[in-house]
Coordinates of C-alpha atoms in Angstrom, one line a residue:
X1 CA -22.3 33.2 -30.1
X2 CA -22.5 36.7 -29.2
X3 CA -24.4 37.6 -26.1
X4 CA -25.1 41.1 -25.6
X5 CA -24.4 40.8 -22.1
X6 CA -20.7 39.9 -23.0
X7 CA -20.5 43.0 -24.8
X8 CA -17.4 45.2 -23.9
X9 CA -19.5 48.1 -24.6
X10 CA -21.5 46.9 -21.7
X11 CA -18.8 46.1 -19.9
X12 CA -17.9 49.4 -20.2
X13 CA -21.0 50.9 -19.2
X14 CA -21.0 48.7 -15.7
X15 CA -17.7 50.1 -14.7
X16 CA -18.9 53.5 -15.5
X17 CA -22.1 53.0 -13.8
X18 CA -20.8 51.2 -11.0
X19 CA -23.3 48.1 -11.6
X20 CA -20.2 46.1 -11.4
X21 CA -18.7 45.6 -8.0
X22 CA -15.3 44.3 -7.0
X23 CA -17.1 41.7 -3.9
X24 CA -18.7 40.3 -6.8
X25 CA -15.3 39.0 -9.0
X26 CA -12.9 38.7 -6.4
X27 CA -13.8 35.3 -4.4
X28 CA -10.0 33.3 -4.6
X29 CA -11.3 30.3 -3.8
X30 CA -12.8 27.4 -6.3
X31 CA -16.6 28.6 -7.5
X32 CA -19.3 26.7 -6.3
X33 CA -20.9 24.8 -9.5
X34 CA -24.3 25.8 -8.2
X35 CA -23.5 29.2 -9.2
X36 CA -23.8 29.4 -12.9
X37 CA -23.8 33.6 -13.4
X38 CA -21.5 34.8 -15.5
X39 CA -20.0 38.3 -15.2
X40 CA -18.2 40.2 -17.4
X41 CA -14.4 39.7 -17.1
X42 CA -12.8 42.3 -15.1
X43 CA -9.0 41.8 -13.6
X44 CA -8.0 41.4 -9.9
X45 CA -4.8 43.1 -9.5
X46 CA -2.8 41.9 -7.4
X47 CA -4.0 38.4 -6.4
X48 CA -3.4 36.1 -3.9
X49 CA -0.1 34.7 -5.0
X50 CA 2.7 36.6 -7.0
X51 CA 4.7 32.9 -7.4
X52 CA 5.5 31.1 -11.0
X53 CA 2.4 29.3 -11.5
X54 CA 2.4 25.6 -12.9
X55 CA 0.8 25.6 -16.2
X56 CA -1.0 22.9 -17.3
X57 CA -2.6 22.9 -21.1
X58 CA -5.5 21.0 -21.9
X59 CA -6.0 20.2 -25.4
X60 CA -9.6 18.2 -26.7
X61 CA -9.1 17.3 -30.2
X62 CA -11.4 18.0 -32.9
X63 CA -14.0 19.7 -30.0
X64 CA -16.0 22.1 -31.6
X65 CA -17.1 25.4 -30.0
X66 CA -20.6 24.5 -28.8
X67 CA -19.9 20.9 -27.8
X68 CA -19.6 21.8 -24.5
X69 CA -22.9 22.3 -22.2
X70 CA -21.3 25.6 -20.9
X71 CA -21.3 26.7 -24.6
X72 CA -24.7 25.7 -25.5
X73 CA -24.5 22.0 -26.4
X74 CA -28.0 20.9 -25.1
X75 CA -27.6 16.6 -25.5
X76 CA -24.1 16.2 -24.0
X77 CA -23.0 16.7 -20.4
X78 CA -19.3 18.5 -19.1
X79 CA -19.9 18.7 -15.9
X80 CA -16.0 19.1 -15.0
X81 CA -15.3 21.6 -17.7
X82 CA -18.7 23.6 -17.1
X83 CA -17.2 23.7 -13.2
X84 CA -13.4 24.7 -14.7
X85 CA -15.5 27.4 -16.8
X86 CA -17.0 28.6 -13.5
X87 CA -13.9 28.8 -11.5
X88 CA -12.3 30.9 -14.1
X89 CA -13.0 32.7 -17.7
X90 CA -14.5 31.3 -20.1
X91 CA -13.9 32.7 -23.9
X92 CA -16.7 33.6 -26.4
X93 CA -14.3 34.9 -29.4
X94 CA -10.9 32.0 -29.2
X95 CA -9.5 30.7 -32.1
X96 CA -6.8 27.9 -33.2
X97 CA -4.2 28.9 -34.7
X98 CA -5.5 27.0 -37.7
X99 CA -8.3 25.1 -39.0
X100 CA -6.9 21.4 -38.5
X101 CA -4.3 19.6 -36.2
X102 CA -0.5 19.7 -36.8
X103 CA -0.5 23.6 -38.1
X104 CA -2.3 24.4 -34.9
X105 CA -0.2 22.8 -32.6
X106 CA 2.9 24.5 -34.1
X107 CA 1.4 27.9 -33.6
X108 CA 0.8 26.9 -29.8
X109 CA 3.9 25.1 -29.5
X110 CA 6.1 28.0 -31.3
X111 CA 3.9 31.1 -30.9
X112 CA 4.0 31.7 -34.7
X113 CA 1.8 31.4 -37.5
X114 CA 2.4 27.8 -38.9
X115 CA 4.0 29.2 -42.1
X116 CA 6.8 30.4 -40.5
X117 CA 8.6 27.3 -40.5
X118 CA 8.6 24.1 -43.2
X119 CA 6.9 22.0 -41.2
X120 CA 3.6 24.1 -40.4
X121 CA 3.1 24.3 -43.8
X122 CA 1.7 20.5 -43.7
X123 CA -2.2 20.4 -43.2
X124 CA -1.7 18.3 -41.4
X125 CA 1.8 16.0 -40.8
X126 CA 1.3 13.2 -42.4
X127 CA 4.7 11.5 -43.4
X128 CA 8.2 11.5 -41.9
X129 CA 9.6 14.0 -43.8
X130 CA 7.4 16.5 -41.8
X131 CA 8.3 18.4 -38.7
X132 CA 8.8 20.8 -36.2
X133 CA 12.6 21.4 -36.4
X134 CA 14.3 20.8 -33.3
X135 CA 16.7 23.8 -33.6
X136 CA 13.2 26.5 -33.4
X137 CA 12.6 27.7 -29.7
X138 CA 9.1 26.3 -28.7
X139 CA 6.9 27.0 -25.5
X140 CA 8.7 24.2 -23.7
X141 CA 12.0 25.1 -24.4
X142 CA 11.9 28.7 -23.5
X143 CA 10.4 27.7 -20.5
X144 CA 12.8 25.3 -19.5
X145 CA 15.5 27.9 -19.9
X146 CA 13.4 29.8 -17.1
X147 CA 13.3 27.3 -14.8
X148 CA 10.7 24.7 -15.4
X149 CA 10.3 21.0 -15.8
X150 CA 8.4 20.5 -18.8
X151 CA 6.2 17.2 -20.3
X152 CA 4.0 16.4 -23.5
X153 CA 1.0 13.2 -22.9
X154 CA -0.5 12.8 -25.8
X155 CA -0.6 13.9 -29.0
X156 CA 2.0 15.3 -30.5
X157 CA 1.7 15.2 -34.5
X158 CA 4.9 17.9 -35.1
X159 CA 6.5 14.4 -36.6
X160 CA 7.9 11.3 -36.2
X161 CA 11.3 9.7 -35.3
X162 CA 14.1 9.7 -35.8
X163 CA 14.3 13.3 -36.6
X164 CA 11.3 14.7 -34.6
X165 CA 10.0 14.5 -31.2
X166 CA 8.7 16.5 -28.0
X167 CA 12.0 15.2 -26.1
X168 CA 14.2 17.2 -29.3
X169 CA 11.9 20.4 -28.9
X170 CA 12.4 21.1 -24.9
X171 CA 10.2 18.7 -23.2
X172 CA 11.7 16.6 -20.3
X173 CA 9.2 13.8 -20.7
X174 CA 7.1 12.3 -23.4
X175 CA 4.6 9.7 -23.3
X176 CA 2.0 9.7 -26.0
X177 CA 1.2 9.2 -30.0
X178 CA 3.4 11.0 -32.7
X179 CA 1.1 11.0 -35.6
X180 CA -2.0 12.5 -35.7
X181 CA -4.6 9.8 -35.5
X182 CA -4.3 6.1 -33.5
X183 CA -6.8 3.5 -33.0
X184 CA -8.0 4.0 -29.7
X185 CA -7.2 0.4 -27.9
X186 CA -4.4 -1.5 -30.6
X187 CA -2.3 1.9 -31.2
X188 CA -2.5 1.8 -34.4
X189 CA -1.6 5.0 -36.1
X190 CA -1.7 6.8 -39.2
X191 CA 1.4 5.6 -40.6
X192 CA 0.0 1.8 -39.9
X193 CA 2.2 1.5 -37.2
X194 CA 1.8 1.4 -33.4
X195 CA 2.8 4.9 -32.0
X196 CA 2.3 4.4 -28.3
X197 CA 5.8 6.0 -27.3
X198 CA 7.4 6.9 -23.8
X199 CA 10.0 9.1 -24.7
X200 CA 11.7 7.2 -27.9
X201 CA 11.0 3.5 -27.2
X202 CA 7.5 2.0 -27.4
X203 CA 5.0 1.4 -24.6
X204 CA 2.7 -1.3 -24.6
X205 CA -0.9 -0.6 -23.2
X206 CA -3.7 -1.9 -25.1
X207 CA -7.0 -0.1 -22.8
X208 CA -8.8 2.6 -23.8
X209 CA -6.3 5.6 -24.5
X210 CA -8.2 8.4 -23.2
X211 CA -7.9 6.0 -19.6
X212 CA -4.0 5.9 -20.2
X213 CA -3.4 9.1 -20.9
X214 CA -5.8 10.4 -17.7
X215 CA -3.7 8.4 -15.4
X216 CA -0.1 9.4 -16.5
X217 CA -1.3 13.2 -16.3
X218 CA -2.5 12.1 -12.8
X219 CA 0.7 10.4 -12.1
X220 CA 3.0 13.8 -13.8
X221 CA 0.8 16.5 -11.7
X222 CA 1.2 14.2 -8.0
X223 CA 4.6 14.2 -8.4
X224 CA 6.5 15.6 -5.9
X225 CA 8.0 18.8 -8.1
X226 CA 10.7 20.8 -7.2
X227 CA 10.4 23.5 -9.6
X228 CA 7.5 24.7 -11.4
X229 CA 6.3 22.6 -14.5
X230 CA 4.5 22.3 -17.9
X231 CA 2.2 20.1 -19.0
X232 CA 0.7 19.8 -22.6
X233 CA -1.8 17.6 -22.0
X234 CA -3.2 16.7 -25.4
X235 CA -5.8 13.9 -25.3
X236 CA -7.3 12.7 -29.2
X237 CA -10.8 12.3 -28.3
X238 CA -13.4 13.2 -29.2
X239 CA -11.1 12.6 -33.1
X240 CA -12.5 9.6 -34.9
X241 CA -12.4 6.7 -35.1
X242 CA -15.6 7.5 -33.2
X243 CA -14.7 4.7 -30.1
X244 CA -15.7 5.1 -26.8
X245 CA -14.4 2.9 -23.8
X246 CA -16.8 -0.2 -24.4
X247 CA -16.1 0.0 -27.8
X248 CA -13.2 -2.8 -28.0
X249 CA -15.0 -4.9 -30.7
X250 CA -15.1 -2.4 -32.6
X251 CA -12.0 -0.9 -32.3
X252 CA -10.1 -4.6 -33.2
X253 CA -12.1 -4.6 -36.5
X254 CA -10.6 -1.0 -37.5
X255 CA -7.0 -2.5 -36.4
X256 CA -7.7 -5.5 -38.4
X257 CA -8.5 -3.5 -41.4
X258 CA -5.2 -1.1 -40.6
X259 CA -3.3 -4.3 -40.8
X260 CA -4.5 -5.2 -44.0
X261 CA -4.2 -2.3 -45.9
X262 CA -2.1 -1.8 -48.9
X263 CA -1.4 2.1 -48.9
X264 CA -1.3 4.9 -46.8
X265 CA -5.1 5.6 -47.9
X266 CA -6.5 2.3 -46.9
X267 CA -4.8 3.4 -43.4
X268 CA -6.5 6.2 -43.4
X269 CA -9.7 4.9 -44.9
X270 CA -10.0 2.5 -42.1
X271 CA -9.1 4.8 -39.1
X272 CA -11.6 7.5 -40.4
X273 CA -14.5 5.0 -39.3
X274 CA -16.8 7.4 -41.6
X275 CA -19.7 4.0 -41.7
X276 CA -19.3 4.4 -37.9
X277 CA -20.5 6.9 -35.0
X278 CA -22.7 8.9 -34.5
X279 CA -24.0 12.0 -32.6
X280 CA -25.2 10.0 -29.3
X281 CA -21.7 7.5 -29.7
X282 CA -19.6 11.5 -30.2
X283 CA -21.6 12.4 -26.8
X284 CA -20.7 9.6 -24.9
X285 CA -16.5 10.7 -26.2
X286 CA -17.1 14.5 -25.4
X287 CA -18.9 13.4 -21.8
X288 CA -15.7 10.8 -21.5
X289 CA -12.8 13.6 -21.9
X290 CA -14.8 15.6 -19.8
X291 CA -14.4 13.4 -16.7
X292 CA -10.9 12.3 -17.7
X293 CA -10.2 15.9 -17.3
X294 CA -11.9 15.7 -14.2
X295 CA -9.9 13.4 -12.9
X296 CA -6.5 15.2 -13.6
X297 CA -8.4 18.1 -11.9
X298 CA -9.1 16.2 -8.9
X299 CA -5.4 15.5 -8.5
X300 CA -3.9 18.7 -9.0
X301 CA -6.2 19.7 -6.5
X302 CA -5.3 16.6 -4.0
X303 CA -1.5 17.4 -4.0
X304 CA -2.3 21.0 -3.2
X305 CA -1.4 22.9 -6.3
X306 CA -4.7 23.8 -7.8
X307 CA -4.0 27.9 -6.4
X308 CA -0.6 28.1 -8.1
X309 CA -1.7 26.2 -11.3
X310 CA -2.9 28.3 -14.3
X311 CA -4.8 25.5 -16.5
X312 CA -5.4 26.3 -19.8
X313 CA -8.3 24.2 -21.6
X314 CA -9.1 24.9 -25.3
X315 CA -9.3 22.5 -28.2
X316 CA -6.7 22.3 -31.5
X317 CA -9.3 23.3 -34.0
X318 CA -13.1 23.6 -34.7
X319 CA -15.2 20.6 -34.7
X320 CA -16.3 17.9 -37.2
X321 CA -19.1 15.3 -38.6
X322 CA -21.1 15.2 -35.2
X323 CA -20.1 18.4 -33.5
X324 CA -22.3 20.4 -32.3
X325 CA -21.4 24.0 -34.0
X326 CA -24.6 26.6 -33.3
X327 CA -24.4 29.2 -34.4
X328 CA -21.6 29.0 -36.3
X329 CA -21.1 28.1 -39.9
X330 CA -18.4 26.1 -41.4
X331 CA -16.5 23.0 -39.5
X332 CA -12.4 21.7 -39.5
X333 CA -10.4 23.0 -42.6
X334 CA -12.7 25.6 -43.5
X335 CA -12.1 29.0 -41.9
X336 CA -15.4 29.6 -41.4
X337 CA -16.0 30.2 -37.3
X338 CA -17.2 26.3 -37.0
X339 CA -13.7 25.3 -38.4
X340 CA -11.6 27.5 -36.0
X341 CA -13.4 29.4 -33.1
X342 CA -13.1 27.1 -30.4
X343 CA -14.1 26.8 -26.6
X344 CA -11.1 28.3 -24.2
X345 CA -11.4 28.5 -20.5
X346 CA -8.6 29.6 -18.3
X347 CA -8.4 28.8 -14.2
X348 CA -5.9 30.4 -11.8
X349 CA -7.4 31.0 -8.6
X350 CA -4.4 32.6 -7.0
X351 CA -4.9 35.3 -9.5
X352 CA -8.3 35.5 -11.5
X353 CA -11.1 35.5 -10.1
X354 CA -14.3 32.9 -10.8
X355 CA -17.4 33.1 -12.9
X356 CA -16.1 35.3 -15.8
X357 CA -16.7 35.6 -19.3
X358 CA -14.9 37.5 -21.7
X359 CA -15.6 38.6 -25.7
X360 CA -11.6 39.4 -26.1
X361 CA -10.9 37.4 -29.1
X362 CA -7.7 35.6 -29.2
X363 CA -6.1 32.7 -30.7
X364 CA -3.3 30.2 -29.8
X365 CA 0.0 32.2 -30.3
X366 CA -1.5 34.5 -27.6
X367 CA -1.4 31.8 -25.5
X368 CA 2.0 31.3 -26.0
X369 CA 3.0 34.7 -25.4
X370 CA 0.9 34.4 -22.3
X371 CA 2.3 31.4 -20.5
X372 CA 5.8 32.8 -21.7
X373 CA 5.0 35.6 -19.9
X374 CA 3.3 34.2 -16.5
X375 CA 6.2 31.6 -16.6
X376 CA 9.0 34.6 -16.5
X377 CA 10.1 33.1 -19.9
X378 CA 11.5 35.8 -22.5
X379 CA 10.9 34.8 -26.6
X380 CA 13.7 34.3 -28.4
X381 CA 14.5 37.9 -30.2
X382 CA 15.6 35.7 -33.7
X383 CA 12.1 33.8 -33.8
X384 CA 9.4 36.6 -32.9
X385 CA 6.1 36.0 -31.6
X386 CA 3.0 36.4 -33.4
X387 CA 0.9 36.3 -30.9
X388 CA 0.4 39.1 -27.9
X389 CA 0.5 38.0 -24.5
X390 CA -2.9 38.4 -22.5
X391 CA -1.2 38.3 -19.1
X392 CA -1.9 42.2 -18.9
X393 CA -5.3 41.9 -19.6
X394 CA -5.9 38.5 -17.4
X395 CA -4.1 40.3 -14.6
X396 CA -4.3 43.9 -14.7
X397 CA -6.5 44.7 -16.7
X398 CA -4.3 46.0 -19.7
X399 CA -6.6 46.4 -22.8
X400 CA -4.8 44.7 -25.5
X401 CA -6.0 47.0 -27.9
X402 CA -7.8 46.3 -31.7
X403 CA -5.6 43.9 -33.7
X404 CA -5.4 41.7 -36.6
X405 CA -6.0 38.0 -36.0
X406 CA -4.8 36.4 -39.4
X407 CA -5.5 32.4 -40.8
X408 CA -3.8 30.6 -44.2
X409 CA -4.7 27.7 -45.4
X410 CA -4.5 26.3 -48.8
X411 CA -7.8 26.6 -49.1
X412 CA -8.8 29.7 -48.0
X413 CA -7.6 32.8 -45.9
X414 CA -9.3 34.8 -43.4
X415 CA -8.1 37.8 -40.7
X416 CA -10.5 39.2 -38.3
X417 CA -10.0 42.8 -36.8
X418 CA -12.9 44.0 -34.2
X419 CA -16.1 42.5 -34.8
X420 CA -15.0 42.5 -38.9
X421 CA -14.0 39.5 -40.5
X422 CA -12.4 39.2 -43.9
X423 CA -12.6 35.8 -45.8
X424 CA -12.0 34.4 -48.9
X425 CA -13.5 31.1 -50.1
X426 CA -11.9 27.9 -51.8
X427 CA -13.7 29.8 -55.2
X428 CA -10.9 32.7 -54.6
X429 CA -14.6 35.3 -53.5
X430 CA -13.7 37.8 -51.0
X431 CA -16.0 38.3 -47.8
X432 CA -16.7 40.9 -45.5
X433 CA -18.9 39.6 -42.5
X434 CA -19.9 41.8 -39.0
X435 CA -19.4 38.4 -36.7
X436 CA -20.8 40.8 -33.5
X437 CA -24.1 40.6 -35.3
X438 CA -23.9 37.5 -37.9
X439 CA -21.7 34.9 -36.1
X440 CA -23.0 32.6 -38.6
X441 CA -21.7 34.4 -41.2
X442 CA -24.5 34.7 -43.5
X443 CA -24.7 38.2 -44.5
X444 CA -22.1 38.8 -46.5
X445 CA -21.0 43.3 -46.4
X446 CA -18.7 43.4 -49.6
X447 CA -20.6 45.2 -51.5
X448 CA -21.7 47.5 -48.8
X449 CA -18.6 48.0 -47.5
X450 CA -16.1 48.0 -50.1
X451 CA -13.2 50.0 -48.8
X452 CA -13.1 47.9 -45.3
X453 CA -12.9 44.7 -47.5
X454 CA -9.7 46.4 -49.4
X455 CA -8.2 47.4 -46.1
X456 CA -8.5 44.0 -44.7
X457 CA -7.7 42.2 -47.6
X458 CA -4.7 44.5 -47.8
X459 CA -3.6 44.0 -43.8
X460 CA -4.0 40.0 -44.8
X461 CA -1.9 40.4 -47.7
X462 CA 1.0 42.1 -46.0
X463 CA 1.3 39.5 -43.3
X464 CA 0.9 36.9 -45.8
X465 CA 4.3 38.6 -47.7
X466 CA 6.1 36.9 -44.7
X467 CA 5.2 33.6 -44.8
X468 CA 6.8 30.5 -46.7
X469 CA 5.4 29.7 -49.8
X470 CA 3.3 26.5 -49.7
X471 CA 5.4 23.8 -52.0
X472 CA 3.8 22.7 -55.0
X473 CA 1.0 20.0 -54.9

C-alpha cells in the first residue's frame, strides 16, 4: 500500500518547505488513540532517555499485511495494536526474512539470510534432524554477552530436543512450543507429540494457548529485573488450526484425529483444519492476539518500564487462506508482497516520537542489527550480518541509503532495490515490477526495462553465490 502521503519525496519536500514542524513529532509521552494522523517519520535526536532499553519482540504468526485495522483491514478490530501503531511507527514497506516460518525466524534470530546455515535451508523445520546450531551467535546470545537477561514464549520452530533449543542458543528462559504448529488446547504438535515445554521438561496446561502464553509474558515483563532484558514473544495465532478460545470441542476432535494418525501427513492433515475456519472465525483469532498483546502492554506499562522498552511488533511471514492481503498479490511461500511484506510497528517513547509512518523498507535481519545495536551488543565479526541496523535512522535520522533486500526460496527468488522489484516465478520467468506504483504487482516492466531486470537479476545472483546449496529433494 503506497500512500502518496508516505512518500519520501514528500517527506522531503516538508522538511524543505518547512510544513513539517518539530512540536508536531516530538510529544514523549504515550499518543492519545483519539488521534489517528499519521506523519511522516522524522527522528528526535536526542530523546528523553540515553539508557539500554528493554526490548521486547512481538511476533503474530501467519498475520498478513492488511489484517490489521491500522493497515486497512475493514471487518476485524486491533484496537491495542492500532494504539501501539499510534504511539510509535508504523511500517508500509517491512518484510520477513522469508516467505514461511522457521527460515524467518532464523534470519531474525541470527541476522542472516536463512541459507547461511543448514538449518534455514528447511521451509519450514519439520523433523529432528533440523536446526539452528547451537554453536552460531544469535540475537539472544550476543545480547547476553552485553548484559541482558534474555527469554523465548512461544514459538520457537529452530528444532527440537535433544539437540536444539532457545536455552542452547542464548536464551535464559524458555517456555513455549518447539515445532511449528500445536493444537491450540491438547498441545499437540506437529511431530504428534505434546510440545508444551518450560525450558527442557514438559508443562501441562490444557487452556487456550494464546491465554498461556499472554500471562507468562505478563509474569516475565513484572518481574522485578535487574538488568535489562529480551523478550521474543512469539504467539502462533492467528496459524491454523483456525481455533479461537470457545473453540474446545473443536479443538479435542483435531487432537483426536492427531492421535490416530498413521504418518507424519495424517498429523499434519489433521492440524491444518483446511474443512474448518473461516474469515469471521480468523477475525475473532486476529481480534484475540490483539488484546493478548494488550494485555502484555498493559503490564509493561504497570511496572513502569513502558519509556525504557523498545517493543517491536511484526509478524513471521505474509498471511494465509483468510487473510486479508489488499492490495497485494501473492500469500505465504510465494514471494509475491502478500507472502512476505508484513505489518511492523516499533514503540520507544523515551526516544521516538508517536504517530509516525515510514515507507523505509526493511526486513527482519535489520531488526537484528537494530536491537544489536540499541542493546550495545557488537555482531560476531566470523558470522556477519546481513541485515543493516536502522538505529541511525530511528534515532538520528541517518538515511540508510538504497540497498538490496534479497529472498530464496525453492520456489522462487526475489530482491527489491528502491521502489524496483525483481522476481522470478516457480515457472523459472523473470519479473521486473515498480511496487511504488503496482504494489500488486500486476504490470509486469521486463520487456520495457530490460537492462534493470539484468542488473537486478545479476545483484540476486551474486548474493545467491554465497549461500548453501539446497540438498537434493
Amino acid at each position: 500500500m503506497n500512500d502518496p502521503r508516505m512518500s519520501r519525496r514528500l517527506f522531503q519536500g516538508l522538511l524543505g518547505g518547512g510544513a513539517l514542524t518539530a512540536a508536531g513529532v516530538t510529544a514523549a509521552g504515550p499518543a492519545d488513540a483519539s488521534d489517528t494522523e499519521e506523519r511522516p517519520f522524522r527522528a528526535r535526536p536526542g530523546g528523553a532517555s540515553s539508557r539500554r532499553p528493554n526490548l521486547l519482540v512481538i511476533l503474530g504468526d501467519d498475520l498478513g499485511w492488511a489484517d490489521l485495522a491500522s493497515y486497512g483491514a475493514p471487518h476485524i478490530k486491533t484496537p491495542h495494536l492500532d494504539r501501539l501503531a499510534h504511539q510509535g511507527v508504523r511500517f508500509t514497506n517491512a518484510y520477513s526474512g522469508s516467505a514461511t516460518c522457521s527460515p524467518t525466524r532464523f534470519s531474525l534470530y541470527t541476522g542472516r539470510f536463512p541459507g547461511r546455515t543448514k538449518g534455514g535451508l528447511a521451509e519450514p523445520v519439520s523433523n529432528r534432524t533440523q536446526g539452528l546450531d547451537p554453536n552460531h551467535p544469535t540475537l539472544a546470545s550476543l545480547l547476553k554477552g552485553a548484559g541482558y537477561a534474555t527469554a523465548l514464549i512461544g514459538k520457537w520452530h529452530c528444532g527440537w530436543l535433544p539437540d536444539y533449543s532457545p536455552t542452547k542458543s542464548g536464551w535464559d528462559e524458555f517456555f513455549g512450543n518447539f515445532g511449528g504448529v500445536l493444537e491450540y488446547f491438547s498441545k499437540l504438535g506437529q511431530l504428534g507429540e505434546y510440545d508444551l515445554f518450560e525450558g527442557d521438561a514438559t508443562h501441562r496446561d490444557l487452556r487456550y494457548y494464546t491465554t498461556v502464553l499472554t500471562e507468562r509474558a505478563v509474569e516475565y515483563v513484572t518481574r522485578d529485573h535487574d538488568t535489562p532484558w529480551l523478550l521474543n514473544l512469539n504467539f502462533t495465532t492467528p496459524h491454523w488450526p483456525w481455533l479461537a478460545e470457545g473453540d474446545a470441542a473443536t479443538g479435542a476432535e483435531i487432537a483426536e484425529k492427531i492421535r490416530a494418525a498413521k504418518s507424519h501427513a495424517d498429523v499434519v492433515d489433521a492440524l491444518s483444519h483446511y474443512d474448518g475456519g473461516s474469515v469471521a472465525k480468523y477475525a475473532e483469532m486476529v481480534e484475540s492476539l490483539d488484546a493478548a498483546i494488550g494485555e502484555v502492554l498493559a503490564a509493561l506499562r504497570r511496572s513502569g518500564q513502558e519509556d525504557d522498552t523498545l517493543v517491536l511488533f511484526a509478524s513471521d511471514n505474509g498471511g494465509e487462506r483468510f487473510s486479508y492481503n489488499w492490495p497485494l498479490s501473492g500469500e505465504k511461500f510465494s514471494l509475491l508482497e502478500g507472502g512476505i511484506r508484513v505489518p511492523t510497528i516499533v514503540r520507544w517513547p523515551a526516544r521516538i516520537g508517536p504517530h509516525q509512518v515510514s515507507d523505509e523498507p526493511n526486513f527482519s535481519p535489520d531488526w537484528t542489527a537494530t536491537l544489536l545495536e540499541v542493546g550495545g551488543a557488537r555482531p560476531d565479526p566470523a558470522y556477519p550480518l546481513d541485515g543493516t541496523s536502522l538505529a541511525g535512522y530511528l534515532l538520528r535520522g541517518e538515511e540508510p541509503g538504497e540497498r538490496d533486500l534479497f529472498w530464496r526460496v525453492r520456489a522462487n527468488r526475489a530482491l527489491r532495490r528502491g521502489d524496483w522489484k525483481y522476481y522470478q516465478d516457480t515457472d523459472g520467468k523473470d519479473h521486473l515490477f515498480n511496487l511504488a506504483r503496482d504494489s500488486r504487482e500486476q504490470a509486469d516492466l521486463a520487456p520495457d526495462r530490460p537492462e534493470l531486470l539484468k542488473e537486478l537479476k545479476a545483484a540476486w545472483e551474486k548474493t545467491a553465490e554465497d549461500l548453501l546449496p539446497y540438498p537434493a529433494s
